[in-house]
Short mmCIF file of C-alpha atoms in Angstrom, two decimals:
data_model
loop_
_atom_site.label_atom_id
_atom_site.label_comp_id
_atom_site.label_asym_id
_atom_site.label_seq_id
_atom_site.Cartn_x
_atom_site.Cartn_y
_atom_site.Cartn_z
CA MET A 1 -7.01 -16.04 -23.26
CA THR A 2 -10.77 -16.52 -23.82
CA LYS A 3 -11.27 -19.86 -22.04
CA GLY A 4 -13.19 -19.38 -18.81
CA LYS A 5 -13.43 -15.60 -19.25
CA GLN A 6 -16.83 -14.03 -18.70
CA ILE A 7 -18.02 -10.81 -20.33
CA LEU A 8 -21.03 -8.73 -19.29
CA ILE A 9 -22.67 -6.69 -22.08
CA VAL A 10 -24.84 -3.78 -20.87
CA ASP A 11 -26.80 -2.19 -23.71
CA ASP A 12 -30.48 -1.33 -24.16
CA ASP A 13 -30.30 -2.27 -27.87
CA GLN A 14 -31.38 -5.91 -28.04
CA GLU A 15 -29.94 -6.35 -31.53
CA ILE A 16 -26.48 -5.23 -30.40
CA ARG A 17 -26.64 -7.45 -27.31
CA GLU A 18 -27.54 -10.51 -29.37
CA LEU A 19 -24.97 -9.76 -32.07
CA LEU A 20 -22.13 -9.35 -29.57
CA GLN A 21 -23.24 -12.31 -27.49
CA GLU A 22 -23.19 -14.61 -30.52
CA TYR A 23 -19.86 -13.27 -31.81
CA MET A 24 -18.09 -13.54 -28.46
CA ALA A 25 -19.55 -16.93 -27.64
CA ARG A 26 -18.06 -18.23 -30.89
CA ALA A 27 -14.70 -16.87 -29.73
CA GLY A 28 -14.95 -18.92 -26.54
CA PHE A 29 -16.19 -16.34 -24.04
CA ASP A 30 -18.93 -16.92 -21.48
CA VAL A 31 -21.31 -14.03 -22.17
CA ILE A 32 -24.05 -12.55 -19.99
CA THR A 33 -26.15 -9.50 -20.83
CA ALA A 34 -28.22 -6.72 -19.29
CA ALA A 35 -30.55 -4.16 -20.89
CA ASP A 36 -30.17 -1.44 -18.23
CA GLY A 37 -28.54 -0.56 -14.94
CA ARG A 38 -31.02 -2.47 -12.81
CA ALA A 39 -30.44 -5.66 -14.80
CA MET A 40 -26.69 -5.04 -14.64
CA TYR A 41 -26.73 -4.91 -10.84
CA GLY A 42 -28.72 -8.14 -10.84
CA GLN A 43 -26.06 -9.83 -12.96
CA LEU A 44 -23.26 -8.50 -10.76
CA GLU A 45 -24.93 -9.96 -7.67
CA GLN A 46 -24.71 -13.40 -9.27
CA HIS A 47 -21.53 -13.17 -11.33
CA GLN A 48 -18.04 -11.69 -11.29
CA PRO A 49 -17.36 -10.89 -14.97
CA ASP A 50 -13.80 -10.48 -16.20
CA LEU A 51 -14.78 -7.49 -18.37
CA ILE A 52 -17.82 -5.23 -18.86
CA ILE A 53 -18.96 -3.62 -22.12
CA LEU A 54 -21.05 -0.61 -21.14
CA ASP A 55 -23.16 1.55 -23.43
CA VAL A 56 -23.25 5.27 -22.64
CA MET A 57 -26.80 6.08 -23.75
CA MET A 58 -29.37 4.00 -21.88
CA PRO A 59 -32.70 4.66 -20.15
CA GLY A 60 -32.49 5.29 -16.42
CA ASP A 61 -28.89 5.44 -15.19
CA ASP A 62 -26.60 6.15 -18.13
CA GLY A 63 -23.27 4.47 -18.75
CA PHE A 64 -21.34 7.23 -16.99
CA SER A 65 -23.28 6.77 -13.74
CA LEU A 66 -22.97 3.00 -13.93
CA CYS A 67 -19.24 3.17 -14.59
CA GLN A 68 -18.79 5.45 -11.59
CA GLN A 69 -20.78 3.08 -9.37
CA ILE A 70 -18.79 0.04 -10.51
CA ARG A 71 -15.49 1.78 -9.82
CA ARG A 72 -16.41 2.34 -6.18
CA SER A 73 -15.97 -1.36 -5.48
CA SER A 74 -14.29 -2.99 -8.48
CA GLN A 75 -11.39 -2.58 -10.91
CA VAL A 76 -12.95 -4.89 -13.52
CA PRO A 77 -11.96 -3.71 -17.03
CA ILE A 78 -14.67 -1.56 -18.66
CA ILE A 79 -15.09 -0.69 -22.34
CA MET A 80 -17.54 2.13 -23.07
CA LEU A 81 -19.65 2.20 -26.24
CA THR A 82 -19.98 5.84 -27.34
CA ALA A 83 -21.51 7.87 -30.14
CA ALA A 84 -19.17 8.10 -33.12
CA SER A 85 -19.00 11.91 -33.18
CA ASP A 86 -19.02 12.69 -29.45
CA GLU A 87 -15.44 13.01 -28.25
CA ALA A 88 -16.65 14.46 -24.94
CA ASP A 89 -18.31 11.14 -24.08
CA ARG A 90 -15.02 9.34 -24.52
CA VAL A 91 -13.11 11.78 -22.32
CA ILE A 92 -15.74 11.67 -19.56
CA GLY A 93 -15.82 7.86 -19.64
CA LEU A 94 -12.06 7.59 -19.25
CA GLU A 95 -12.04 10.16 -16.45
CA LEU A 96 -14.69 8.16 -14.56
CA GLY A 97 -12.57 5.02 -14.71
CA ALA A 98 -13.33 3.30 -18.01
CA ASP A 99 -10.32 1.49 -19.47
CA ASP A 100 -11.17 1.97 -23.14
CA TYR A 101 -13.93 3.11 -25.48
CA ILE A 102 -15.14 2.25 -28.95
CA ALA A 103 -17.40 4.37 -31.13
CA LYS A 104 -20.62 3.14 -32.74
CA PRO A 105 -20.92 1.79 -35.34
CA PHE A 106 -17.96 -0.49 -34.68
CA SER A 107 -16.39 -3.63 -36.06
CA PRO A 108 -16.84 -6.68 -33.81
CA ARG A 109 -13.29 -7.67 -34.74
CA GLU A 110 -11.93 -4.35 -33.45
CA LEU A 111 -13.93 -4.72 -30.24
CA MET A 112 -12.59 -8.25 -29.82
CA ALA A 113 -9.01 -7.00 -30.21
CA ARG A 114 -9.58 -4.38 -27.50
CA ILE A 115 -11.18 -6.96 -25.20
CA LYS A 116 -8.20 -9.28 -25.52
CA ALA A 117 -5.79 -6.41 -24.92
CA LEU A 118 -7.56 -5.39 -21.71
CA LEU A 119 -7.74 -8.97 -20.47
CA ARG A 120 -3.98 -9.31 -21.02
CA ARG A 121 -3.45 -6.16 -18.97
CA ALA A 122 -5.79 -7.43 -16.25
CA GLU A 123 -3.77 -10.62 -15.88
CA PHE A 124 -0.84 -8.53 -14.64
CA ARG A 125 -2.98 -6.75 -12.04
CA GLN A 126 -4.69 -9.62 -10.29
CA PRO A 127 -2.02 -12.01 -8.95
CA ILE A 128 -0.27 -9.27 -7.01
CA LYS A 129 -3.31 -8.95 -4.73
CA GLU A 130 -3.49 -12.65 -3.92
CA ASN A 131 -0.25 -12.56 -1.89
CA GLY A 132 -1.25 -9.74 0.42
CA ARG A 133 -2.74 -6.29 0.19
CA ARG A 134 0.54 -4.44 0.83
CA ILE A 135 3.86 -5.03 -0.87
CA ARG A 136 7.12 -3.69 0.56
CA PHE A 137 10.16 -2.93 -1.57
CA ALA A 138 13.14 -0.64 -0.97
CA ASP A 139 11.77 2.16 1.23
CA TRP A 140 8.24 1.96 -0.20
CA SER A 141 4.99 0.12 0.58
CA LEU A 142 2.34 -0.29 -2.15
CA ASP A 143 -1.31 -0.71 -1.16
CA THR A 144 -2.68 -2.77 -4.05
CA LEU A 145 -6.32 -1.87 -3.32
CA SER A 146 -6.01 1.91 -3.04
CA GLN A 147 -3.05 1.99 -5.51
CA GLN A 148 -1.25 4.24 -3.02
CA LEU A 149 2.48 4.29 -2.38
CA VAL A 150 3.69 5.11 1.13
CA ASN A 151 7.33 5.94 1.81
CA ASP A 152 9.11 5.14 5.07
CA ASP A 153 9.36 8.89 5.69
CA GLY A 154 5.55 9.09 5.76
CA SER A 155 5.00 10.70 2.36
CA GLN A 156 2.24 9.28 0.17
CA MET A 157 1.64 9.08 -3.56
CA ASP A 158 -1.42 7.90 -5.50
CA LEU A 159 -0.69 5.82 -8.61
CA THR A 160 -3.18 5.61 -11.46
CA GLY A 161 -3.41 3.85 -14.78
CA SER A 162 -0.31 2.56 -16.49
CA ASP A 163 2.11 3.55 -13.67
CA PHE A 164 0.32 1.20 -11.25
CA ILE A 165 0.22 -1.61 -13.83
CA LEU A 166 3.90 -1.11 -14.61
CA LEU A 167 4.97 -1.18 -10.97
CA SER A 168 2.71 -4.18 -10.31
CA LEU A 169 4.35 -6.01 -13.20
CA PHE A 170 7.83 -5.49 -11.74
CA LEU A 171 6.69 -6.48 -8.24
CA GLN A 172 5.23 -9.73 -9.58
CA HIS A 173 8.53 -10.61 -11.24
CA PRO A 174 11.39 -9.46 -8.96
CA GLY A 175 14.83 -10.44 -10.21
CA GLN A 176 13.51 -11.24 -13.70
CA VAL A 177 14.42 -9.36 -16.85
CA LEU A 178 11.32 -7.91 -18.54
CA ASP A 179 11.77 -6.97 -22.18
CA ARG A 180 10.05 -3.99 -23.78
CA ASP A 181 7.43 -6.12 -25.56
CA THR A 182 6.36 -7.74 -22.28
CA ILE A 183 6.10 -4.35 -20.58
CA SER A 184 4.20 -2.80 -23.49
CA ASP A 185 1.82 -5.75 -23.68
CA ALA A 186 1.01 -5.36 -19.98
CA THR A 187 0.60 -1.58 -19.98
CA ARG A 188 -0.75 -0.95 -23.48
CA GLY A 189 -2.13 -4.28 -24.64
CA ARG A 190 0.25 -4.51 -27.59
CA GLU A 191 3.91 -5.05 -28.40
CA THR A 192 6.26 -2.14 -29.00
CA LEU A 193 6.64 -0.68 -32.45
CA PRO A 194 10.07 -0.38 -34.12
CA MET A 195 12.07 2.59 -32.74
CA GLU A 196 9.33 3.31 -30.18
CA ARG A 197 10.70 4.91 -26.98
CA GLY A 198 7.45 5.22 -25.01
CA ILE A 199 8.35 2.36 -22.63
CA ASP A 200 11.69 3.98 -21.76
CA VAL A 201 9.90 7.24 -21.00
CA GLN A 202 7.38 5.41 -18.82
CA ILE A 203 10.16 3.63 -16.91
CA SER A 204 11.96 6.95 -16.42
CA ARG A 205 8.77 8.54 -15.05
CA LEU A 206 8.23 5.67 -12.60
CA ARG A 207 11.85 5.85 -11.46
CA GLN A 208 11.46 9.56 -10.82
CA LYS A 209 8.38 8.96 -8.67
CA LEU A 210 10.24 6.29 -6.69
CA GLY A 211 13.33 8.47 -6.26
CA ASP A 212 15.40 5.91 -8.15
CA ASN A 213 18.46 6.89 -10.17
CA GLY A 214 18.89 5.02 -13.46
CA LYS A 215 22.69 5.41 -13.34
CA SER A 216 22.98 3.89 -9.86
CA PRO A 217 19.62 2.14 -9.36
CA ARG A 218 18.28 0.72 -6.10
CA ILE A 219 14.94 -0.45 -7.51
CA ILE A 220 14.79 -0.82 -11.32
CA LYS A 221 17.94 -1.68 -13.25
CA THR A 222 18.43 -1.34 -17.00
CA ILE A 223 19.72 -4.56 -18.57
CA ARG A 224 21.33 -3.35 -21.78
CA GLY A 225 19.99 -5.03 -24.89
CA SER A 226 17.42 -6.99 -22.87
CA GLY A 227 15.08 -4.77 -20.86
CA TYR A 228 14.59 -3.91 -17.19
CA MET A 229 14.71 -5.78 -13.87
CA LEU A 230 13.43 -5.06 -10.38
CA ILE A 231 16.46 -5.50 -8.09
CA ALA A 232 14.88 -4.44 -4.77
CA GLU A 233 13.84 -7.11 -2.27
CA VAL A 234 10.05 -7.66 -2.20
CA SER A 235 7.84 -8.82 0.67
CA HIS A 236 4.05 -9.18 1.02
CA GLU A 237 1.86 -8.07 3.93
CA ASP A 238 -1.87 -8.43 4.66
#
């Protein structure tokens, strides 16, 4: 998980940068740092980090502005560092495209757990784009860059967040049974809890968007006692 993965830490607090750099380097990550937005852009010109840790409160461009700028050209996972008592910061960060947040002061172990969870999720996003920008299945075409679904009848639908990750997961593994733990790990960064039905609800929501009937499925089939399987034929287009 950590081998070969690079993390960019953007924080104006030198002590925090050095603490996190040392902790993550011991865990096997390649770590680069930046003290402000200008330094961050300099790092991004030279590197393509696998994840960015971005502080909200910084001189010059704040973390919100930087997150918004990054999202215009990249889907790299972003964790925002926010003030412990400011819930509004967390909501704004997520709305601007951050994948997760953690409040200061924080435990490095908790941050590490969140990093690993996001990197696991990211692994399910990336390979789908290497085989072509558009993926056809049933009567749909998925644009993996814009995360937009286009139906053969011309209707369009934008996918965001976990719905896109979930569909991408199925499209990467057509004809394979995916159990609930695999699906939860990809979409939530953790395994399912006992008696948890959230995955079933998420599958049902995706089926509804695709116009798929669970009782007589054309796209996603329930495999009783095992999980779910994409049964539609899949093809890739540039």
